[in-house]
Tab-separated table of C-alpha atoms in Angstrom:
chain	number	residue	atom	x	y	z
A	2	MET	CA	206.054	113.682	55.887
A	3	ASP	CA	205.031	110.543	57.841
A	4	SER	CA	206.090	107.217	56.403
A	5	PHE	CA	203.494	104.605	55.403
A	6	VAL	CA	205.298	102.123	57.654
A	7	GLY	CA	204.609	104.241	60.768
A	8	ARG	CA	201.010	104.706	59.796
A	9	SER	CA	200.489	100.967	59.326
A	10	GLN	CA	201.917	100.322	62.788
A	11	ASP	CA	199.511	102.886	64.308
A	12	VAL	CA	196.577	101.276	62.510
A	13	PHE	CA	197.627	97.830	63.728
A	14	ALA	CA	197.867	99.069	67.333
A	15	MET	CA	194.461	100.722	67.030
A	16	LYS	CA	192.913	97.491	65.751
A	17	GLU	CA	194.468	95.578	68.654
A	18	ARG	CA	193.029	98.012	71.203
A	19	ARG	CA	189.624	97.909	69.532
A	20	HIS	CA	189.673	94.093	69.496
A	21	LYS	CA	190.590	93.922	73.184
A	22	ARG	CA	187.899	96.441	74.056
A	23	THR	CA	185.307	94.490	72.052
A	24	MET	CA	186.314	91.227	73.730
A	25	PHE	CA	186.137	92.873	77.158
A	26	ILE	CA	182.613	94.176	76.461
A	27	MET	CA	181.458	90.809	75.140
A	28	ILE	CA	182.905	88.934	78.129
A	29	THR	CA	181.334	91.461	80.519
A	30	ILE	CA	177.918	91.107	78.853
A	31	ALA	CA	178.208	87.316	78.944
A	32	CYS	CA	179.101	87.405	82.644
A	33	VAL	CA	176.131	89.686	83.384
A	34	ILE	CA	173.764	87.380	81.476
A	35	VAL	CA	175.096	84.308	83.285
A	36	ALA	CA	174.898	86.059	86.672
A	37	ALA	CA	171.356	87.234	85.937
A	38	GLY	CA	170.377	83.707	84.917
A	39	ILE	CA	171.843	82.214	88.082
A	40	PHE	CA	170.135	84.908	90.176
A	41	ALA	CA	166.798	84.225	88.462
A	42	LEU	CA	167.188	80.496	89.098
A	43	LEU	CA	167.981	81.116	92.771
A	44	VAL	CA	165.026	83.485	93.166
A	45	ASN	CA	162.731	81.026	91.390
A	46	ALA	CA	163.970	78.187	93.577
A	47	PHE	CA	163.432	80.309	96.702
A	48	ILE	CA	159.886	81.448	95.947
A	49	ASN	CA	158.903	77.908	94.922
A	50	ILE	CA	160.170	76.253	98.106
A	51	ARG	CA	157.472	74.057	99.600
A	52	TYR	CA	156.714	74.590	103.284
A	53	LYS	CA	154.739	72.288	105.555
A	54	GLY	CA	155.300	73.984	108.882
A	55	TYR	CA	155.649	77.363	110.538
A	56	GLU	CA	157.003	79.055	113.631
A	57	SER	CA	155.328	81.759	115.665
A	58	VAL	CA	156.834	85.250	115.405
A	59	SER	CA	154.344	87.030	117.673
A	60	LYS	CA	150.999	86.332	119.259
A	61	ILE	CA	148.234	88.641	120.462
A	62	LYS	CA	145.499	87.246	122.692
A	63	LEU	CA	141.991	88.304	121.751
A	64	SER	CA	139.614	89.426	124.459
A	65	GLU	CA	137.000	91.113	122.264
A	66	SER	CA	133.540	89.766	121.632
A	67	SER	CA	132.865	87.335	118.831
A	68	SER	CA	131.164	90.120	116.840
A	69	SER	CA	134.546	91.652	115.966
A	70	LYS	CA	135.875	90.985	112.475
A	71	TYR	CA	139.418	91.188	111.138
A	72	VAL	CA	140.830	92.083	107.724
A	73	SER	CA	144.208	92.937	106.235
A	74	TYR	CA	145.059	96.629	106.010
A	75	GLN	CA	148.428	97.646	104.520
A	76	ASN	CA	150.122	94.566	106.030
A	77	ASN	CA	148.623	95.357	109.433
A	78	ILE	CA	145.478	94.135	111.210
A	79	LEU	CA	142.189	96.029	111.022
A	80	LYS	CA	139.487	95.103	113.511
A	81	TYR	CA	135.949	96.430	113.263
A	82	SER	CA	132.733	95.810	115.167
A	83	ARG	CA	129.470	97.559	115.953
A	84	ASP	CA	131.121	100.225	118.087
A	85	GLY	CA	134.387	101.061	116.348
A	86	VAL	CA	137.414	100.298	114.205
A	87	SER	CA	141.122	100.048	114.989
A	88	VAL	CA	144.368	99.128	113.241
A	89	THR	CA	147.257	97.442	115.065
A	90	ASP	CA	150.646	96.094	114.083
A	91	ASP	CA	151.821	92.562	114.877
A	92	ASP	CA	153.109	93.656	118.299
A	93	GLY	CA	149.664	94.871	119.285
A	94	ASN	CA	150.519	98.576	118.975
A	95	GLU	CA	147.488	100.607	117.913
A	96	LEU	CA	148.163	102.726	114.818
A	97	TRP	CA	144.773	104.456	114.599
A	98	ASN	CA	141.152	104.006	115.632
A	99	GLY	CA	137.652	105.397	115.227
A	100	SER	CA	134.410	105.172	117.179
A	101	TYR	CA	130.818	104.822	115.979
A	102	ASN	CA	127.595	103.023	116.798
A	103	MET	CA	126.274	100.827	113.985
A	104	THR	CA	123.838	97.939	113.930
A	105	SER	CA	125.257	96.173	110.860
A	106	PRO	CA	128.688	97.541	109.839
A	107	ALA	CA	130.156	96.551	106.451
A	108	ILE	CA	133.631	97.490	105.248
A	109	ASP	CA	135.404	98.259	101.983
A	110	ILE	CA	139.102	99.146	101.615
A	111	ALA	CA	141.085	100.784	98.814
A	112	ASP	CA	144.736	101.586	99.472
A	113	LYS	CA	144.817	103.648	102.713
A	114	TYR	CA	141.100	104.528	102.600
A	115	VAL	CA	138.442	102.626	104.528
A	116	VAL	CA	134.661	103.044	104.413
A	117	ILE	CA	132.439	101.500	107.080
A	118	ALA	CA	128.726	101.688	106.339
A	119	ASP	CA	125.761	100.798	108.510
A	120	ILE	CA	123.760	98.478	106.244
A	121	GLY	CA	120.092	99.288	106.702
A	122	GLY	CA	121.046	102.500	108.506
A	123	LYS	CA	121.787	105.976	107.197
A	124	GLU	CA	125.421	106.612	108.095
A	125	PHE	CA	128.815	105.765	106.678
A	126	ILE	CA	132.281	106.858	107.792
A	127	VAL	CA	135.428	107.225	105.675
A	128	TYR	CA	138.867	106.851	107.288
A	129	ASN	CA	142.235	107.748	105.782
A	130	GLY	CA	144.457	106.458	108.580
A	131	GLN	CA	145.363	109.975	109.729
A	132	ASP	CA	142.269	111.415	111.403
A	133	SER	CA	139.182	110.323	113.322
A	134	GLY	CA	137.166	109.796	110.149
A	135	THR	CA	134.535	111.705	108.153
A	136	ALA	CA	130.925	110.725	108.863
A	137	ILE	CA	128.181	111.303	106.283
A	138	THR	CA	124.448	110.869	106.814
A	139	THR	CA	122.323	109.720	103.875
A	140	ASP	CA	118.650	110.371	103.137
A	141	TYR	CA	117.777	106.715	102.745
A	142	PRO	CA	118.933	103.346	104.154
A	143	ILE	CA	122.275	102.046	102.852
A	144	VAL	CA	122.448	98.808	100.860
A	145	GLN	CA	126.168	98.863	99.971
A	146	ALA	CA	129.164	101.216	99.956
A	147	SER	CA	132.302	101.012	97.782
A	148	ILE	CA	135.388	103.227	98.099
A	149	ALA	CA	138.083	104.346	95.623
A	150	GLU	CA	141.790	104.867	96.239
A	151	ASN	CA	141.242	108.638	96.535
A	152	GLY	CA	138.455	108.327	99.108
A	153	VAL	CA	135.552	108.924	96.692
A	154	THR	CA	132.698	106.653	97.791
A	155	ALA	CA	129.749	105.153	95.907
A	156	VAL	CA	126.713	104.360	98.070
A	157	LEU	CA	123.685	102.338	97.040
A	158	LEU	CA	120.563	103.638	98.821
A	159	GLU	CA	117.160	102.012	99.105
A	160	GLU	CA	114.088	104.194	98.618
A	161	THR	CA	110.489	103.090	98.929
A	162	ALA	CA	109.779	102.924	95.191
A	163	SER	CA	113.283	102.908	93.701
A	164	ASN	CA	116.950	103.083	94.568
A	165	ASP	CA	119.622	105.763	94.265
A	166	ILE	CA	123.367	105.525	93.665
A	167	ASP	CA	125.078	108.497	95.271
A	168	ILE	CA	128.737	109.442	94.776
A	169	TYR	CA	130.409	111.324	97.632
A	170	ASN	CA	133.772	112.991	98.156
A	171	PRO	CA	134.224	112.995	101.955
A	172	TYR	CA	136.975	115.596	101.670
A	173	ASP	CA	135.072	118.062	99.495
A	174	VAL	CA	134.727	121.518	101.042
A	175	SER	CA	130.992	121.640	100.260
A	176	SER	CA	128.633	120.802	103.076
A	177	ASP	CA	126.881	117.751	101.582
A	178	ARG	CA	129.939	116.381	99.705
A	179	LEU	CA	127.587	114.879	97.118
A	180	LEU	CA	129.280	114.732	93.701
A	181	ALA	CA	126.592	112.916	91.701
A	182	GLU	CA	123.248	111.210	92.121
A	183	ILE	CA	122.041	108.407	89.852
A	184	PRO	CA	118.335	107.636	90.260
A	185	THR	CA	117.004	104.244	89.202
A	186	ASN	CA	113.476	103.172	88.342
A	187	VAL	CA	111.474	99.974	88.122
A	188	ASP	CA	112.006	99.655	84.366
A	189	GLU	CA	115.799	99.511	84.811
A	190	GLY	CA	115.518	96.875	87.510
A	191	TYR	CA	116.556	96.554	91.109
A	192	PRO	CA	120.254	97.304	91.785
A	193	VAL	CA	121.876	94.585	93.867
A	194	CYS	CA	125.602	95.260	93.599
A	195	ILE	CA	127.887	98.234	92.871
A	196	ASP	CA	131.607	98.871	92.632
A	197	ILE	CA	133.667	102.006	92.027
A	198	SER	CA	136.917	102.080	90.051
A	199	PRO	CA	140.190	102.721	91.937
A	200	ASP	CA	140.451	106.248	90.477
A	201	GLY	CA	136.854	107.068	91.458
A	202	ALA	CA	135.839	107.960	87.887
A	203	ASN	CA	133.586	104.982	87.065
A	204	VAL	CA	130.885	102.899	88.701
A	205	ALA	CA	129.461	99.539	87.592
A	206	VAL	CA	126.035	98.427	88.802
A	207	SER	CA	124.331	95.037	88.580
A	208	TYR	CA	120.518	95.099	88.298
A	209	VAL	CA	117.963	92.326	88.554
A	210	CYS	CA	115.164	92.772	86.007
A	211	VAL	CA	111.920	91.009	85.195
A	212	ALA	CA	111.172	90.756	81.449
A	213	ASP	CA	108.229	88.709	80.155
A	214	ALA	CA	108.004	86.897	83.489
A	215	ASP	CA	111.692	85.879	83.195
A	216	ILE	CA	114.335	87.100	85.621
A	217	GLN	CA	117.479	88.486	84.028
A	218	SER	CA	120.426	90.655	84.978
A	219	ARG	CA	121.587	93.949	83.559
A	220	VAL	CA	124.938	95.627	84.161
A	221	ALA	CA	125.217	99.385	83.666
A	222	PHE	CA	128.425	101.416	83.413
A	223	TYR	CA	128.594	105.017	84.623
A	224	ASN	CA	131.376	107.526	83.942
A	225	PHE	CA	131.704	110.762	85.924
A	226	SER	CA	134.055	112.584	83.573
A	227	ASP	CA	132.868	114.929	80.810
A	228	VAL	CA	132.137	111.831	78.695
A	229	GLY	CA	129.088	110.866	80.765
A	230	LYS	CA	127.646	114.263	81.620
A	231	ASN	CA	125.263	114.381	78.643
A	232	THR	CA	123.751	110.936	79.338
A	233	ASN	CA	123.189	111.154	83.109
A	234	PHE	CA	126.610	109.489	83.429
A	235	LEU	CA	125.422	106.260	81.716
A	236	VAL	CA	127.961	105.208	79.048
A	237	GLY	CA	127.003	101.598	78.419
A	238	ALA	CA	124.963	98.573	79.521
A	239	LYS	CA	124.729	94.836	78.939
A	240	ASN	CA	121.750	92.497	79.415
A	241	TYR	CA	122.413	88.948	80.637
A	242	ASP	CA	119.428	86.760	79.772
A	243	ASN	CA	118.769	83.784	82.044
A	244	GLU	CA	121.837	84.535	84.154
A	245	MET	CA	122.182	86.072	87.583
A	246	ILE	CA	125.072	88.525	88.010
A	247	SER	CA	126.194	88.185	91.613
A	248	GLU	CA	129.147	90.577	91.691
A	249	VAL	CA	130.836	93.396	89.788
A	250	ARG	CA	134.433	94.197	90.676
A	251	TYR	CA	136.909	96.688	89.239
A	252	LEU	CA	140.277	95.013	88.803
A	253	ASN	CA	142.059	98.300	88.068
A	254	ASP	CA	141.322	101.659	86.430
A	255	ASN	CA	140.877	99.984	83.028
A	256	ASP	CA	139.130	96.653	83.640
A	257	VAL	CA	136.002	95.494	85.463
A	258	CYS	CA	135.001	91.872	86.043
A	259	ILE	CA	131.376	90.748	86.000
A	260	PHE	CA	130.693	87.489	87.863
A	261	GLY	CA	127.642	85.398	87.022
A	262	ASP	CA	126.302	81.990	87.968
A	263	SER	CA	127.771	80.399	84.810
A	264	GLY	CA	131.091	82.260	84.495
A	265	PHE	CA	132.541	85.740	84.208
A	266	SER	CA	133.434	88.430	81.703
A	267	VAL	CA	135.986	91.259	81.707
A	268	TRP	CA	135.052	94.665	80.294
A	269	THR	CA	137.313	97.565	79.384
A	270	ASN	CA	137.307	101.063	77.819
A	271	PHE	CA	134.989	102.859	80.233
A	272	LYS	CA	134.318	105.800	77.919
A	273	LYS	CA	132.632	103.285	75.610
A	274	PRO	CA	132.568	99.948	77.467
A	275	GLU	CA	133.297	96.794	75.502
A	276	MET	CA	133.734	93.158	76.475
A	277	ARG	CA	137.339	91.978	76.340
A	278	PHE	CA	136.609	88.285	76.915
A	279	ARG	CA	134.119	85.924	78.535
A	280	LYS	CA	134.447	82.491	80.165
A	281	LYS	CA	131.531	80.122	80.730
A	282	TYR	CA	131.520	76.775	82.544
A	283	ASN	CA	129.283	73.736	82.731
A	284	GLU	CA	130.508	72.810	86.216
A	285	GLU	CA	129.141	74.394	89.378
A	286	ILE	CA	131.101	77.474	90.467
A	287	LYS	CA	132.097	77.231	94.121
A	288	SER	CA	134.207	80.407	94.438
A	289	ALA	CA	135.579	83.352	92.516
A	290	PHE	CA	138.424	85.709	93.354
A	291	CYS	CA	140.353	88.486	91.649
A	292	SER	CA	143.123	91.070	91.930
A	293	ASP	CA	144.368	93.922	89.772
A	294	LYS	CA	146.047	91.388	87.431
A	295	TYR	CA	144.170	88.095	87.751
A	296	VAL	CA	140.712	86.520	87.853
A	297	GLY	CA	140.271	83.096	89.392
A	298	MET	CA	137.459	80.536	89.461
A	299	ILE	CA	137.109	77.361	91.519
A	300	LEU	CA	134.808	74.750	89.993
A	301	GLU	CA	133.349	71.783	91.827
A	302	LYS	CA	134.050	68.481	90.096
A	303	GLY	CA	131.590	65.603	90.120
A	304	GLY	CA	132.281	62.202	91.590
A	305	LYS	CA	132.147	60.329	94.879
A	306	ASN	CA	134.963	62.317	96.461
A	307	ILE	CA	134.831	66.104	96.672
A	308	SER	CA	137.447	67.705	94.460
A	309	TYR	CA	137.899	71.046	92.743
A	310	ASN	CA	139.432	72.607	89.671
A	311	MET	CA	141.041	76.028	89.937
A	312	LYS	CA	141.555	78.236	86.869
A	313	VAL	CA	143.282	81.626	86.874
A	314	TYR	CA	143.377	84.117	83.987
A	315	LYS	CA	145.179	87.342	83.271
A	316	THR	CA	143.040	90.389	82.507
A	317	SER	CA	143.910	89.787	78.839
A	318	GLY	CA	142.081	86.446	78.965
A	319	LYS	CA	145.202	84.265	78.908
A	320	LYS	CA	144.905	81.263	81.221
A	321	VAL	CA	147.908	80.993	83.556
A	322	LEU	CA	146.764	78.257	85.945
A	323	ASP	CA	144.613	75.134	85.672
A	324	ILE	CA	145.003	72.643	88.529
A	325	ASP	CA	142.925	70.141	90.506
A	326	PHE	CA	142.964	69.954	94.298
A	327	ASN	CA	140.903	68.385	97.084
A	328	ASP	CA	141.581	70.694	100.055
A	329	GLU	CA	138.461	71.878	101.843
A	330	TYR	CA	138.336	75.648	102.324
A	331	ASN	CA	136.048	78.437	103.506
A	332	ASP	CA	137.872	81.445	102.114
A	333	VAL	CA	140.129	82.143	99.115
A	334	GLN	CA	141.917	85.280	97.946
A	335	ILE	CA	144.748	86.209	95.602
A	336	ILE	CA	147.465	88.647	96.666
A	337	GLY	CA	150.290	89.308	94.248
A	338	ASN	CA	151.276	85.899	92.859
A	339	GLU	CA	149.906	83.901	95.789
A	340	ILE	CA	146.497	82.257	96.143
A	341	MET	CA	145.699	81.942	99.836
A	342	MET	CA	143.061	79.522	101.133
A	343	ASN	CA	141.885	78.479	104.559
A	344	SER	CA	139.348	76.207	106.178
A	345	ILE	CA	138.592	76.254	109.904
A	346	SER	CA	141.617	74.050	110.553
A	347	GLN	CA	144.032	74.382	107.624
A	348	CYS	CA	145.878	77.114	105.695
A	349	THR	CA	147.198	76.638	102.159
A	350	ILE	CA	149.123	78.800	99.674
A	351	TYR	CA	149.423	78.151	95.942
A	352	ARG	CA	151.763	80.080	93.672
A	353	ILE	CA	150.332	81.396	90.411
A	354	ASN	CA	152.497	78.786	88.635
A	355	GLY	CA	150.651	75.969	90.446
A	356	VAL	CA	153.242	75.201	93.126
A	357	ARG	CA	151.585	74.286	96.439
A	358	ARG	CA	153.886	76.486	98.473
A	359	PHE	CA	152.470	75.970	101.952
A	360	SER	CA	149.964	73.755	103.685
A	361	SER	CA	149.574	73.102	107.379
A	362	ILE	CA	147.023	72.133	110.013
A	363	ILE	CA	146.461	75.031	112.436
A	364	ASP	CA	145.762	74.891	116.159
A	365	GLY	CA	142.476	76.625	116.891
A	366	ARG	CA	139.543	77.628	114.683
A	367	VAL	CA	140.864	79.694	111.769
A	368	LEU	CA	138.856	82.807	110.920
A	369	LYS	CA	141.241	84.649	108.592
A	370	PHE	CA	144.568	84.059	106.862
A	371	PHE	CA	146.421	86.886	105.106
A	372	GLN	CA	149.858	88.293	104.343
A	373	ALA	CA	151.970	90.221	106.839
A	374	ASP	CA	154.944	92.503	106.367
A	375	GLY	CA	158.191	90.606	105.720
A	376	ILE	CA	159.366	87.623	103.676
A	377	ASN	CA	157.361	84.442	104.357
A	378	ARG	CA	155.363	86.207	107.087
A	379	TYR	CA	151.605	85.780	107.456
A	380	TYR	CA	148.792	86.436	109.931
A	381	ILE	CA	146.469	83.733	111.202
A	382	VAL	CA	143.392	84.931	113.073
A	383	THR	CA	141.704	82.322	115.283
A	384	ASP	CA	139.021	82.476	117.960
A	385	ASN	CA	141.609	83.264	120.616
A	386	PHE	CA	144.705	84.752	118.971
A	387	ILE	CA	146.136	86.824	116.167
A	388	GLU	CA	149.378	85.063	115.363
A	389	LYS	CA	152.112	86.251	113.039
A	390	ILE	CA	153.930	83.251	111.590
A	391	LYS	CA	157.011	82.531	109.521
A	392	LEU	CA	156.921	79.649	107.060
A	393	LYS	CA	159.270	76.820	107.944
A	394	ARG	CA	160.472	73.716	106.139
A	395	LYS	CA	160.070	70.523	108.152
A	396	LYS	CA	163.231	68.478	108.381
C-alpha cells in the first residue's frame, strides 16, 4: 500500500509541471502577440510611406498611331485599336494578340476575359488569353457590351423601333451561342447602360423614360437562373424621378451600384432586389469610381480656388474616407486599397486611410497610370513611352 506522503509528493511535482507548462504557454502567446503587433506596425509604416519620386525600371518606346489605347490587364499592358489587340509584359514581350477590323472598338475586361465590340457595328470578339478569340455577329448594331468572369457577355443592341439585350456564351457548343434575349419597348424606355454580374447570372439595365413630359430613369434587374424564368428574367425595377442614371456597375456577385447625377445607391439580393443604402449630395459630382469592396465619389467644392472632396464607402454603406484635395486630375480609379489619379502631367496615389502615398510631376503627357506586378511598381503610359516605375523616397 502506497503511503500518503509519497502521493502528496507526486501531486506536488505534478502541480509544478503543470504550472511551468502554463507559464510557458502564456509567455509564448504573449511573445506571439507582441511579435504580431510589431509586425503589423512595421507593415503599416511601410504601406503608409510617402513617396515623392520614382525611378525607371523599364521603358518601351511607342511607335503606334495615336488611335491605340492602353489598359491594365492582369498586371500587364493591353493595347487595342481599330485593327487588333495585344498584351505585353513590361519588357515588351507579347503574351497574346488578336486581329480584327472595327470602326469604333470598345473594351470590357473581367478577370482573364476580354470583350471588344464594334460600337455601331455588328461584331464583337471575346478573348480568354489562350486562343485567337471567338467572334460573334449580331443582328443589329451594338450599343454596349459587358463581360463576366466566365466569359458570358451581355450586349445591348439597337433596333429601329426598340432595343434588345442579348446574353451570349461564346464557348457554348451551339451555333448561335445565344443564351437569352430580352426585348424592350417604348413604354419601358430607352436603355442607355448595361452591366453583367461577375458570375454572369444577373444583368442591370438603366433606361431613360418620358412620363408626363418629364424625363426620368428606370433601372431594371434581370436574373437568368430559375428565379427569373417565369417573368422573362425580370426580377425587380426602380424608378428614379427627376434623376438621370448615368451608370450601373456590379461591384461583385452580390452588390450592384447605381450612379445618378445626385448620388448613388447600392442594391443587393438579386433574386428579389432591394436597396441596401443610398447617398445623395448637394454638391456637383465630378467623378465616381468603384471596386468589389468600395464606392467612391469626388465632389467639386465651391469657392474661388478649385478644390474637391473625396468620399469612399464600403459596400455596407460605412464611410471609410472623407478628405479634401486640390490636385487636378483627368482619371481616377481604385485598385485594392489604393486610389490612383492622374492628370496630363501628374500622378497621385491615396491610400484608403487618407494617406497621400505618392505624388509626382511626370515627364511627357500622361495618358494612363495603373498598377504593375511587384511591390511599389506602376505603369505610366505617355504619348511616347510605356514606363514601368518604382516609387522612391526623395532624400
